[in-house]
Short mmCIF file of C-alpha atoms in Angstrom, two decimals:
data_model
loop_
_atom_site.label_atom_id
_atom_site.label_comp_id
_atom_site.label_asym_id
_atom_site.label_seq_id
_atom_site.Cartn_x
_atom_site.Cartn_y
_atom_site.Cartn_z
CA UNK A 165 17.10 36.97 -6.23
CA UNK A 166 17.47 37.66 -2.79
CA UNK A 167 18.10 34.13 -0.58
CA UNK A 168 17.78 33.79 2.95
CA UNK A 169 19.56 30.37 3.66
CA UNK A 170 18.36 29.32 6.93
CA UNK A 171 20.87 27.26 8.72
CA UNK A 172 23.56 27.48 5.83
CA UNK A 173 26.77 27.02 7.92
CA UNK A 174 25.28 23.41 7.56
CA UNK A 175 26.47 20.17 5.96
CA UNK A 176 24.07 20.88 2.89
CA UNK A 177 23.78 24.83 3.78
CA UNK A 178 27.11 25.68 3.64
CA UNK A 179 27.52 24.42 -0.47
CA UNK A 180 24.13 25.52 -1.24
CA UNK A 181 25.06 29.53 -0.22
CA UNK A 182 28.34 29.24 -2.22
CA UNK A 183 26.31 27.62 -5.41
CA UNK A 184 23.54 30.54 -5.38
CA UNK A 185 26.19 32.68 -4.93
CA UNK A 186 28.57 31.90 -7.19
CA UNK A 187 24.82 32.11 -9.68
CA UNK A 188 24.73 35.45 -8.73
CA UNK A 189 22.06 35.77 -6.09
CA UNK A 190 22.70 37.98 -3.19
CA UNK A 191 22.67 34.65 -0.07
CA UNK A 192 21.96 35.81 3.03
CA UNK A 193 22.65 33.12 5.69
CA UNK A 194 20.98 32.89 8.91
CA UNK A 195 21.97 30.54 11.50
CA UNK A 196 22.46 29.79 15.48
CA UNK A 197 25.57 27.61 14.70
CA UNK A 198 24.12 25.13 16.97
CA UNK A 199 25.80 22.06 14.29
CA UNK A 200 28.95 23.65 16.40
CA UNK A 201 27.75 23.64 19.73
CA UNK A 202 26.90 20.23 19.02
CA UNK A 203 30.59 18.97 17.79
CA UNK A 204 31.49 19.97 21.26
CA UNK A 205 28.75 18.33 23.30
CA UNK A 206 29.64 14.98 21.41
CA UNK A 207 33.42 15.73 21.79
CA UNK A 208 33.79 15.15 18.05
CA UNK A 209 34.80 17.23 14.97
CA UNK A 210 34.35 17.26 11.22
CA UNK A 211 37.00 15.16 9.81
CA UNK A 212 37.32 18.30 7.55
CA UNK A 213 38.59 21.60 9.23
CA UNK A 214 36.32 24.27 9.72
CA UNK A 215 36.96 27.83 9.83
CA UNK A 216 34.01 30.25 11.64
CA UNK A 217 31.28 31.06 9.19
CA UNK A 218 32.78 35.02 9.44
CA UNK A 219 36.22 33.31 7.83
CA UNK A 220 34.22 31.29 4.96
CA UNK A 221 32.39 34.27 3.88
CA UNK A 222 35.65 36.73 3.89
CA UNK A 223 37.49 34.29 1.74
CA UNK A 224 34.40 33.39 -0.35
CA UNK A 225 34.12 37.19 -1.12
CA UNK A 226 38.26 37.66 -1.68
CA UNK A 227 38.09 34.66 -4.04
CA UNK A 228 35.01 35.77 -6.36
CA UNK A 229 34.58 39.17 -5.10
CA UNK A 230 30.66 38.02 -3.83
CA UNK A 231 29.53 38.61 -0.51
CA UNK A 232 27.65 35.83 1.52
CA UNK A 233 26.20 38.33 4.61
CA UNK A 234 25.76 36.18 8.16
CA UNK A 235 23.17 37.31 10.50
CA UNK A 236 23.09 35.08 14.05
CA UNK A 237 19.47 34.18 14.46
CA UNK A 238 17.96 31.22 15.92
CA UNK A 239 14.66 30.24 14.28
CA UNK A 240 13.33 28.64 17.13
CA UNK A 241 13.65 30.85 19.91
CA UNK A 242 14.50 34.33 18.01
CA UNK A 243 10.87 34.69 16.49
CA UNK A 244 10.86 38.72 17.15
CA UNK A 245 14.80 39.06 15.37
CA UNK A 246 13.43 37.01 13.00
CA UNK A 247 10.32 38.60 11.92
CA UNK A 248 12.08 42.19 12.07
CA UNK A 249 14.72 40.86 9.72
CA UNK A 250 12.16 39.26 7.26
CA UNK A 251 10.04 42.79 7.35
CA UNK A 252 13.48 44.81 6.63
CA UNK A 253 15.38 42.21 4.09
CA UNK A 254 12.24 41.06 2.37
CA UNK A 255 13.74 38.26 0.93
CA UNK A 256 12.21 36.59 -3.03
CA UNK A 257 12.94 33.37 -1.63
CA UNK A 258 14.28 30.94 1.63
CA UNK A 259 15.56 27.63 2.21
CA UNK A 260 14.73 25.88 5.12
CA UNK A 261 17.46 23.97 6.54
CA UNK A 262 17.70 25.35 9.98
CA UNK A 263 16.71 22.35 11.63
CA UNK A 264 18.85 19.10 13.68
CA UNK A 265 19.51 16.68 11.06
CA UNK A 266 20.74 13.96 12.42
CA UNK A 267 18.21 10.82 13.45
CA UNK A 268 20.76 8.98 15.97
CA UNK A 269 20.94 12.42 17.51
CA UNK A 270 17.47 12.78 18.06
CA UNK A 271 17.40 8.93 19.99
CA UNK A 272 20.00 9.96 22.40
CA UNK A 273 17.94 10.66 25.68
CA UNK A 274 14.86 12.26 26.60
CA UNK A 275 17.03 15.51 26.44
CA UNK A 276 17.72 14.96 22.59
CA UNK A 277 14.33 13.98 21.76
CA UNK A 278 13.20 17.42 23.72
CA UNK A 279 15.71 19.35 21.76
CA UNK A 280 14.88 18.10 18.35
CA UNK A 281 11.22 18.81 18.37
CA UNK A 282 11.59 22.06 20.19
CA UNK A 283 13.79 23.41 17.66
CA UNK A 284 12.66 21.85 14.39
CA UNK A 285 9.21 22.64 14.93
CA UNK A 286 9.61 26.00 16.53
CA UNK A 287 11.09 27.07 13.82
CA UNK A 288 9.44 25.37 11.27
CA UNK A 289 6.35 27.45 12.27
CA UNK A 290 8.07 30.30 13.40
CA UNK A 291 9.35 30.68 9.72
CA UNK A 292 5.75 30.03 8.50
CA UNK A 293 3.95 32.35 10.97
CA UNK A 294 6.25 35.58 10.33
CA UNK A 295 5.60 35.56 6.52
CA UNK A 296 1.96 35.22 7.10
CA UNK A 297 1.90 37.99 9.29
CA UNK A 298 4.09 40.18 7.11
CA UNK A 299 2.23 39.36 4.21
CA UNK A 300 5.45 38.27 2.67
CA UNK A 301 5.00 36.43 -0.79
CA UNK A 302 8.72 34.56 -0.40
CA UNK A 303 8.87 31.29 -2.05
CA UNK A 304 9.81 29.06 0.49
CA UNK A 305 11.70 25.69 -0.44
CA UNK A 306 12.34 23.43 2.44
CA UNK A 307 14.55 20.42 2.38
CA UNK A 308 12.59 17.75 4.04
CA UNK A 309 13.89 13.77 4.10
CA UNK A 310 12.84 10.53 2.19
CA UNK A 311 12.49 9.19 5.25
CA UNK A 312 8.76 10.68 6.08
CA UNK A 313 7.19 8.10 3.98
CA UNK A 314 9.19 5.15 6.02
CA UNK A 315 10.86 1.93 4.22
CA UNK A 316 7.88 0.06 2.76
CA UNK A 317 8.14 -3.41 1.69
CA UNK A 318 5.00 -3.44 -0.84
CA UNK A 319 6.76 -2.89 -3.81
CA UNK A 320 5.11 -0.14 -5.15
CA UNK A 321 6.65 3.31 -5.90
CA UNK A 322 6.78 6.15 -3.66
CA UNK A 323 5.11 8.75 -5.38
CA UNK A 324 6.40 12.60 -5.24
CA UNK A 325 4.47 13.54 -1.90
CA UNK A 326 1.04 12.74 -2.87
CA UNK A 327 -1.18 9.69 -3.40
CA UNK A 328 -4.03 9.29 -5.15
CA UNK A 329 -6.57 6.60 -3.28
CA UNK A 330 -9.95 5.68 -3.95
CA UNK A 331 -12.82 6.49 -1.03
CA UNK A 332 -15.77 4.65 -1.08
CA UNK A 333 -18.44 7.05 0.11
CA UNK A 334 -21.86 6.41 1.87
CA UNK A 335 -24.00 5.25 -1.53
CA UNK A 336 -21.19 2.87 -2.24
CA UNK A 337 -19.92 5.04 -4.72
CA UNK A 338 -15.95 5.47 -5.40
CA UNK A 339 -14.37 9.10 -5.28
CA UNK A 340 -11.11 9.56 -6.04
CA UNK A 341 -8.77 11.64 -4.04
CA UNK A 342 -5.17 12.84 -3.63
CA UNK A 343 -3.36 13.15 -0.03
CA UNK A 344 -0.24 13.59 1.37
CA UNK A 345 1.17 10.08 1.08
CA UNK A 346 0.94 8.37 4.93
CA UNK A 347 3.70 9.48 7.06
CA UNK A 348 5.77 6.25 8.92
CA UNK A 349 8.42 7.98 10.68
CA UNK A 350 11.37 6.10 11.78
CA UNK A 351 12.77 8.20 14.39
CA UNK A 352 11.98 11.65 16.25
CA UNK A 353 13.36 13.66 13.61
CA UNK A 354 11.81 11.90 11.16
CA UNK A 355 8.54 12.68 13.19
CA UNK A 356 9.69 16.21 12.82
CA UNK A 357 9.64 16.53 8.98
CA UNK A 358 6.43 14.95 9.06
CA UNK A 359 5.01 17.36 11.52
CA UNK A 360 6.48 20.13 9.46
CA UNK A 361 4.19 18.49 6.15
CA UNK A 362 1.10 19.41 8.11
CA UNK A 363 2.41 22.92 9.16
CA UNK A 364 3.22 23.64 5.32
CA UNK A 365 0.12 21.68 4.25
CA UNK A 366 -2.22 24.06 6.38
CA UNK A 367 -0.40 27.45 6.07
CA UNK A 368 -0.30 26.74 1.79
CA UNK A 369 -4.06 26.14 2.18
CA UNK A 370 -5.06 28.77 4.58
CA UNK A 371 -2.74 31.70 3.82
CA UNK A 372 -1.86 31.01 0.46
CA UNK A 373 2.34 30.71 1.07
CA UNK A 374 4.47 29.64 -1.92
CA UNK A 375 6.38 26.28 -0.63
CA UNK A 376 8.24 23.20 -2.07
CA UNK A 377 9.39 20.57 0.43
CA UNK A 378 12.09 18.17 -1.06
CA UNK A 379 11.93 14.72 0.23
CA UNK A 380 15.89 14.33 0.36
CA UNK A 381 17.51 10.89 0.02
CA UNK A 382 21.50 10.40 2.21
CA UNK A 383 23.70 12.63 0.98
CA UNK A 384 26.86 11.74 0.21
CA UNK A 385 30.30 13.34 -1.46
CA UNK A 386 32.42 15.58 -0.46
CA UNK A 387 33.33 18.50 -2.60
CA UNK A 388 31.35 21.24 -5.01
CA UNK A 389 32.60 22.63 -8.07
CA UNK A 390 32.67 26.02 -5.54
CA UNK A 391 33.93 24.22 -2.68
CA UNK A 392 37.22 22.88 -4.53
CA UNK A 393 38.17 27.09 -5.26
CA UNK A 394 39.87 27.66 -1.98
CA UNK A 395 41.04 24.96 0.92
CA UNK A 396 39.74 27.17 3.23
CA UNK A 397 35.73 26.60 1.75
CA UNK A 398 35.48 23.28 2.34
CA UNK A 399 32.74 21.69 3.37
CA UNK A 400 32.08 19.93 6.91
CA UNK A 401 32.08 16.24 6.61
CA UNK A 402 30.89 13.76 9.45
CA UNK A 403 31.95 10.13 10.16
CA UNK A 404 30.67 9.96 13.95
CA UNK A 405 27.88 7.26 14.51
CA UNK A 406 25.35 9.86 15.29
CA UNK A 407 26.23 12.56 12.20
CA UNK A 408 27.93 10.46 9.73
CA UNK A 409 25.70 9.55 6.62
CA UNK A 410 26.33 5.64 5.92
CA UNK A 411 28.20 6.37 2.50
CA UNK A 412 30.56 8.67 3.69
CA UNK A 413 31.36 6.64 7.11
CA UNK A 414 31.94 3.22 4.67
CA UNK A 415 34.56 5.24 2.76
CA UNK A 416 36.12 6.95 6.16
CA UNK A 417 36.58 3.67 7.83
CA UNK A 418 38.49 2.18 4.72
CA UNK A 419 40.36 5.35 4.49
CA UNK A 420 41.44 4.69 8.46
CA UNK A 421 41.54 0.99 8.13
CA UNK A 422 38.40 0.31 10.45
CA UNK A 423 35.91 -2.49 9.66
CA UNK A 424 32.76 -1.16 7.84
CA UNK A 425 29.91 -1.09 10.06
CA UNK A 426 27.07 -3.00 9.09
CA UNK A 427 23.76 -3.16 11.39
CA UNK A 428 21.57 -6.29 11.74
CA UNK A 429 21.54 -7.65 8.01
CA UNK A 430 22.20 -4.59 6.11
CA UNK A 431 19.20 -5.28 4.21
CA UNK A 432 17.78 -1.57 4.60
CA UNK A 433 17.39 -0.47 1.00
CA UNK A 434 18.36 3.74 1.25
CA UNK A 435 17.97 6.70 -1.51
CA UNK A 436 21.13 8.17 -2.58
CA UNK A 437 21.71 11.91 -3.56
CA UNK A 438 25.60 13.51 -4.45
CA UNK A 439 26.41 16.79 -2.65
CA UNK A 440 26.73 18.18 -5.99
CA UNK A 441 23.02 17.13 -7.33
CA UNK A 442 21.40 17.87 -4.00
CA UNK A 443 22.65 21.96 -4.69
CA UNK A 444 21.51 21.92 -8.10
CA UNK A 445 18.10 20.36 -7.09
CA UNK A 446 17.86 22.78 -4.81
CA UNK A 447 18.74 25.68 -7.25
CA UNK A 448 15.64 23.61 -10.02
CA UNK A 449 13.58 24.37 -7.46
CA UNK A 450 14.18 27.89 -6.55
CA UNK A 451 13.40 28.81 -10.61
CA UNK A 452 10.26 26.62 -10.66
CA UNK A 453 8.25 28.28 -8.09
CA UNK A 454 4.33 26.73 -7.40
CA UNK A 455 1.85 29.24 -7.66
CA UNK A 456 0.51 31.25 -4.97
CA UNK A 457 -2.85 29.66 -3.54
CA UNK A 458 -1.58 26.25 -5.00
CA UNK A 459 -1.02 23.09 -2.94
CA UNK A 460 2.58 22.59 -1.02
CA UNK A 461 5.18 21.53 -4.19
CA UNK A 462 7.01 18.08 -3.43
CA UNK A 463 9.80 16.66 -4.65
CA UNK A 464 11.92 13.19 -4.23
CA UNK A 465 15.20 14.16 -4.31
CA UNK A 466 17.14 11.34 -5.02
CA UNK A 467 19.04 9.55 -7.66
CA UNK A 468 19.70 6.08 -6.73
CA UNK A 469 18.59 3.74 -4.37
CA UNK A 470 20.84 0.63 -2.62
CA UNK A 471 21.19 -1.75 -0.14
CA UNK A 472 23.45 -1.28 2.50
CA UNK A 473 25.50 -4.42 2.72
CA UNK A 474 25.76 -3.92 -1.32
CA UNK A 475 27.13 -0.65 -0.78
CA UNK A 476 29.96 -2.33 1.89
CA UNK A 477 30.45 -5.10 -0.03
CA UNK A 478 31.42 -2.80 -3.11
CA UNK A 479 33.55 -0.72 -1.08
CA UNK A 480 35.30 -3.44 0.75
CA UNK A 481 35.96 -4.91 -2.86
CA UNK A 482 37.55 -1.52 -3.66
CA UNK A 483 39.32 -0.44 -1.07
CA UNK A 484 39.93 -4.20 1.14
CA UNK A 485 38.64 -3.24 3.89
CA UNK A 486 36.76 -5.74 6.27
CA UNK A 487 33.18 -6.03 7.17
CA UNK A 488 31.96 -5.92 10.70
CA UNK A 489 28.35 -7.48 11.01
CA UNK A 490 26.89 -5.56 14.05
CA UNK A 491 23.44 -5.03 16.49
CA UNK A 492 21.08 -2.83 14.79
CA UNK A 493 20.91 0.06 16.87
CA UNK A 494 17.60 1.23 14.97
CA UNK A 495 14.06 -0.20 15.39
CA UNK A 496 13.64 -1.28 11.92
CA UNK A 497 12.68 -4.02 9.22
CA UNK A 498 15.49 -6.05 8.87
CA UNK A 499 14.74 -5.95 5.16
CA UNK A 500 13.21 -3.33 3.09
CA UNK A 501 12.43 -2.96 -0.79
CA UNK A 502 12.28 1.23 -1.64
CA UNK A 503 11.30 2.50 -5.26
CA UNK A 504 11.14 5.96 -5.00
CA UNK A 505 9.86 8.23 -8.38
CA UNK A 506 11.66 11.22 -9.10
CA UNK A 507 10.66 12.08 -12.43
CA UNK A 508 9.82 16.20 -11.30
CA UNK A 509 13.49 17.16 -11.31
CA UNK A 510 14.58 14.86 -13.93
CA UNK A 511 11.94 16.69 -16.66
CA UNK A 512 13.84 19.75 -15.49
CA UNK A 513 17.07 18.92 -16.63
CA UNK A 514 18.26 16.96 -13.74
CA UNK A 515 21.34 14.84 -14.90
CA UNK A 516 22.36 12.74 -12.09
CA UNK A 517 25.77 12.08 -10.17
CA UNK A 518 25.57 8.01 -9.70
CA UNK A 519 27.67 6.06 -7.23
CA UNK A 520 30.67 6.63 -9.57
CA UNK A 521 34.78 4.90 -8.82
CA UNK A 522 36.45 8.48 -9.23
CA UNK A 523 33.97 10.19 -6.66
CA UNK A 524 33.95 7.26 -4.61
CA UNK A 525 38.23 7.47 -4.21
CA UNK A 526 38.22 11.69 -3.99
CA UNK A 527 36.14 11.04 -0.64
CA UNK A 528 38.97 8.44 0.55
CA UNK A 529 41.30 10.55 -0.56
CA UNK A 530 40.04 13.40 1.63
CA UNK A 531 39.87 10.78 4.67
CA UNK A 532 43.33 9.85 4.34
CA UNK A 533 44.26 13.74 3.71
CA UNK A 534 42.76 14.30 7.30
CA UNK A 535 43.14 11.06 9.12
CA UNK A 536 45.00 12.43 11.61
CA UNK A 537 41.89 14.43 12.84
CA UNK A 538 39.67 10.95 13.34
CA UNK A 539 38.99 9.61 16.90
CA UNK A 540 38.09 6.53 16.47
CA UNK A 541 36.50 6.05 19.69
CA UNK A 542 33.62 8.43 18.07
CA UNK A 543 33.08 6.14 14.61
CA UNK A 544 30.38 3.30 16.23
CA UNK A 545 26.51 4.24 16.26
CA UNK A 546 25.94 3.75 19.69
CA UNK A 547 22.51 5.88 20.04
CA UNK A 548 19.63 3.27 20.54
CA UNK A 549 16.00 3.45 19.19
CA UNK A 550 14.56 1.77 22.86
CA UNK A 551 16.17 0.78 26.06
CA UNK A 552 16.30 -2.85 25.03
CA UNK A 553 18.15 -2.53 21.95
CA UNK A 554 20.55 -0.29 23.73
CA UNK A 555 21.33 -3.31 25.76
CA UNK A 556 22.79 -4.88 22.27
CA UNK A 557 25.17 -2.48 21.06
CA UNK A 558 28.30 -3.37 20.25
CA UNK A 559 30.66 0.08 21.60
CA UNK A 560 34.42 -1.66 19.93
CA UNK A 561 33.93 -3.20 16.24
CA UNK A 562 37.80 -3.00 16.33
CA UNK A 563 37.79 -5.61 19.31
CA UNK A 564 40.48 -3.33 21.00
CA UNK A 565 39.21 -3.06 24.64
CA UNK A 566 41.08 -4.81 27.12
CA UNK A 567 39.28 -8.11 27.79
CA UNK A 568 39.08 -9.86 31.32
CA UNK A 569 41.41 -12.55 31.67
CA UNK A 570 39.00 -14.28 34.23
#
């Protein structure tokens, strides 16, 4: 097939080009490279180094012979470039990840919260509006987050995107009916993937587009198999408080010998996906295609689900590093139970990557490989959900500031 890859210079992007690739697709990526422009704003930088996408894509092609082409676009703003390049390309299928991932990000400031909607849904529907007025029958497969359904504490599964409820109508009859399952964002970009469930919902039903949204859990791992073929294609990797996914930053701070950060109780229960099984979930749902005039596809895509201070306390028992018990800078349960079903991509053939010792040390190993590129002034979450909590944060879980002798 032919792939457009929006935003694949990305965390998730980036492997995802080099595994359709490497499958023989011809990957076209289209991005802004605002993840970049961001690194700089927060005067931070992937603990991994990056070359420019241009490099990436030169070696990628030297080491298999494949080209991955790059064409600078921005979704949100670009809606003319974009549409021309959809009419002229014509692409069988694209995967939505051109959007800001991060939910700290998002809580910043007014500013952030301005940004994040502005470009997620602009380009959410700019996406969606160009192939309906093309007429373009692409499959589009979007990757979404676990987090639109919130962190219930019923105890009852999360389904795969839908519910079915029971509606009691006016002769006191009972109906039955399935809808999207009630959104409970937890942040503004949270908000934003459950805005873009309506846009997908309503273009599906009213113009007939071909789309799967995968609700993805925190990703976490470092390398690909096509990752590991050349130093020079690896992938980005985050440990600041506002990019860093709560896995990987556990393992960076015992790499560095930093306390692992734990907010409020560290009873938030989390879905789990490897970097490995999130491309090849992605790939599952490329070659399993809904139908066109059916409803929006969903997916879970996860493989495990934990507790935070479970996931600490097993790293501090492997590696010896020290907990640090901090403010929650979130506006959250303390606790949460989450049972998630994701039965869809294991009937496909799914085999999942669990929270395995070996993968656990290569992603310590990297940190230590690269420690010398960590500023540790960047590793505590200091964005804050409300003014109030911001009061709370703790800034120096090392205890290193100077301190008053008055």
């Amino acid at each position: 097939m032919k792939i457009a890859v929006m935003g694949g210079d990305g965390f998730v992007g980036w492997p995802t080009s080099l595994h359709l690739s490497d499958a023989g697709h011809d990957v076209h990526v289209l991005d802004n490279l605002s993840r970049r422009w961001i690194d700089t704003e927060l005067g931070v930088q992937s603990l991994t180094p990056m070359d420019s996408i241009q490099e990436r894509t030169r070696i990628w092609h030297a080491e298999t012979g494949r080209r991955i082409h790059f064409h600078l676009i921005d979704l949100a703003k670009d809606y003319e470039l974009l549409k021309n390049w959809l009419a002229e390309e014509r692409p069988d299928a694209i995967i939505h990840f051109a959007e800001q991932r991060a939910a700290p990000y998002s809580m910043k400031s007014d500013r952030h919260k301005n940004y994040t909607v502005n470009n997620n849904v602009s380009a959410t529907h700019n996406l969606l509006n160009a192939l309906t007025e093309l007429n373009l029958d692409s499959h589009l497969v979007h990757l979404g987050t676990m987090g639109v359904y919130g962190y219930s504490t019923v105890g009852a599964a999360i389904p795969e995107g839908y519910l079915p409820v029971g509606i009691e109508t006016m002769q006191g009859e009972t109906v039955s009916q399935e809808i999207l399952y009630p959104s409970n964002p937890g942040s503004i970009y949270h908000m934003t993937k459950c805005l873009d469930q309506l846009l997908f919902q309503f273009y599906a039903k009213n113009d007939g587009l071909r789309i799967t949204d995968l609700h993805q859990g925190i990703v976490w791992g470092t390398h690909t198999e096509q990752t590991r073929r050349h130093a020079q294609l690896v992938n980005r990797f985050d440990y600041d408080g506002d990019y860093g996914t709560v896995l990987n930053r556990f393992l960076i701070q015992a790499a560095i010998g930093y306390p692992l950060t734990v907010h409020g109780t560290g009873g938030q229960t989390r879905a789990f996906i490897h970097i490995q099984d999130s491309v090849r979930c992605i790939e599952i749902a490329l070659n399993n295609p809904p139908a066109r005039g059916s409803r929006v596809e969903i997916f879970n895509q996860m493989t495990e689900t934990h507790r935070v201070r479970d996931l600490a306390e097993m790293i501090a028992r492997m590696t010896g590093a020290e907990i640090a018990w901090l403010p929650n800078p979130r506006k959250e349960a303390p606790e949460n139970d989450l049972i998630v079903r994701n039965e869809k991509f294991l009937g496909l053939g799914l085999e999942p990557t669990t929270l395995q010792s070996g993968l656990l040390e290569e992603v310590v190993d990297v940190a230590k490989k690269f420690s010398y590129r960590v500023d540790r002034s960047r590793v505590p979450a200091v964005s804050a959900w409300t003014k109030d909590i911001a009061k709370t944060i703790n800034r120096d879980p090392e205890g290193k500031r100077l301190k008053s002798v008055s």
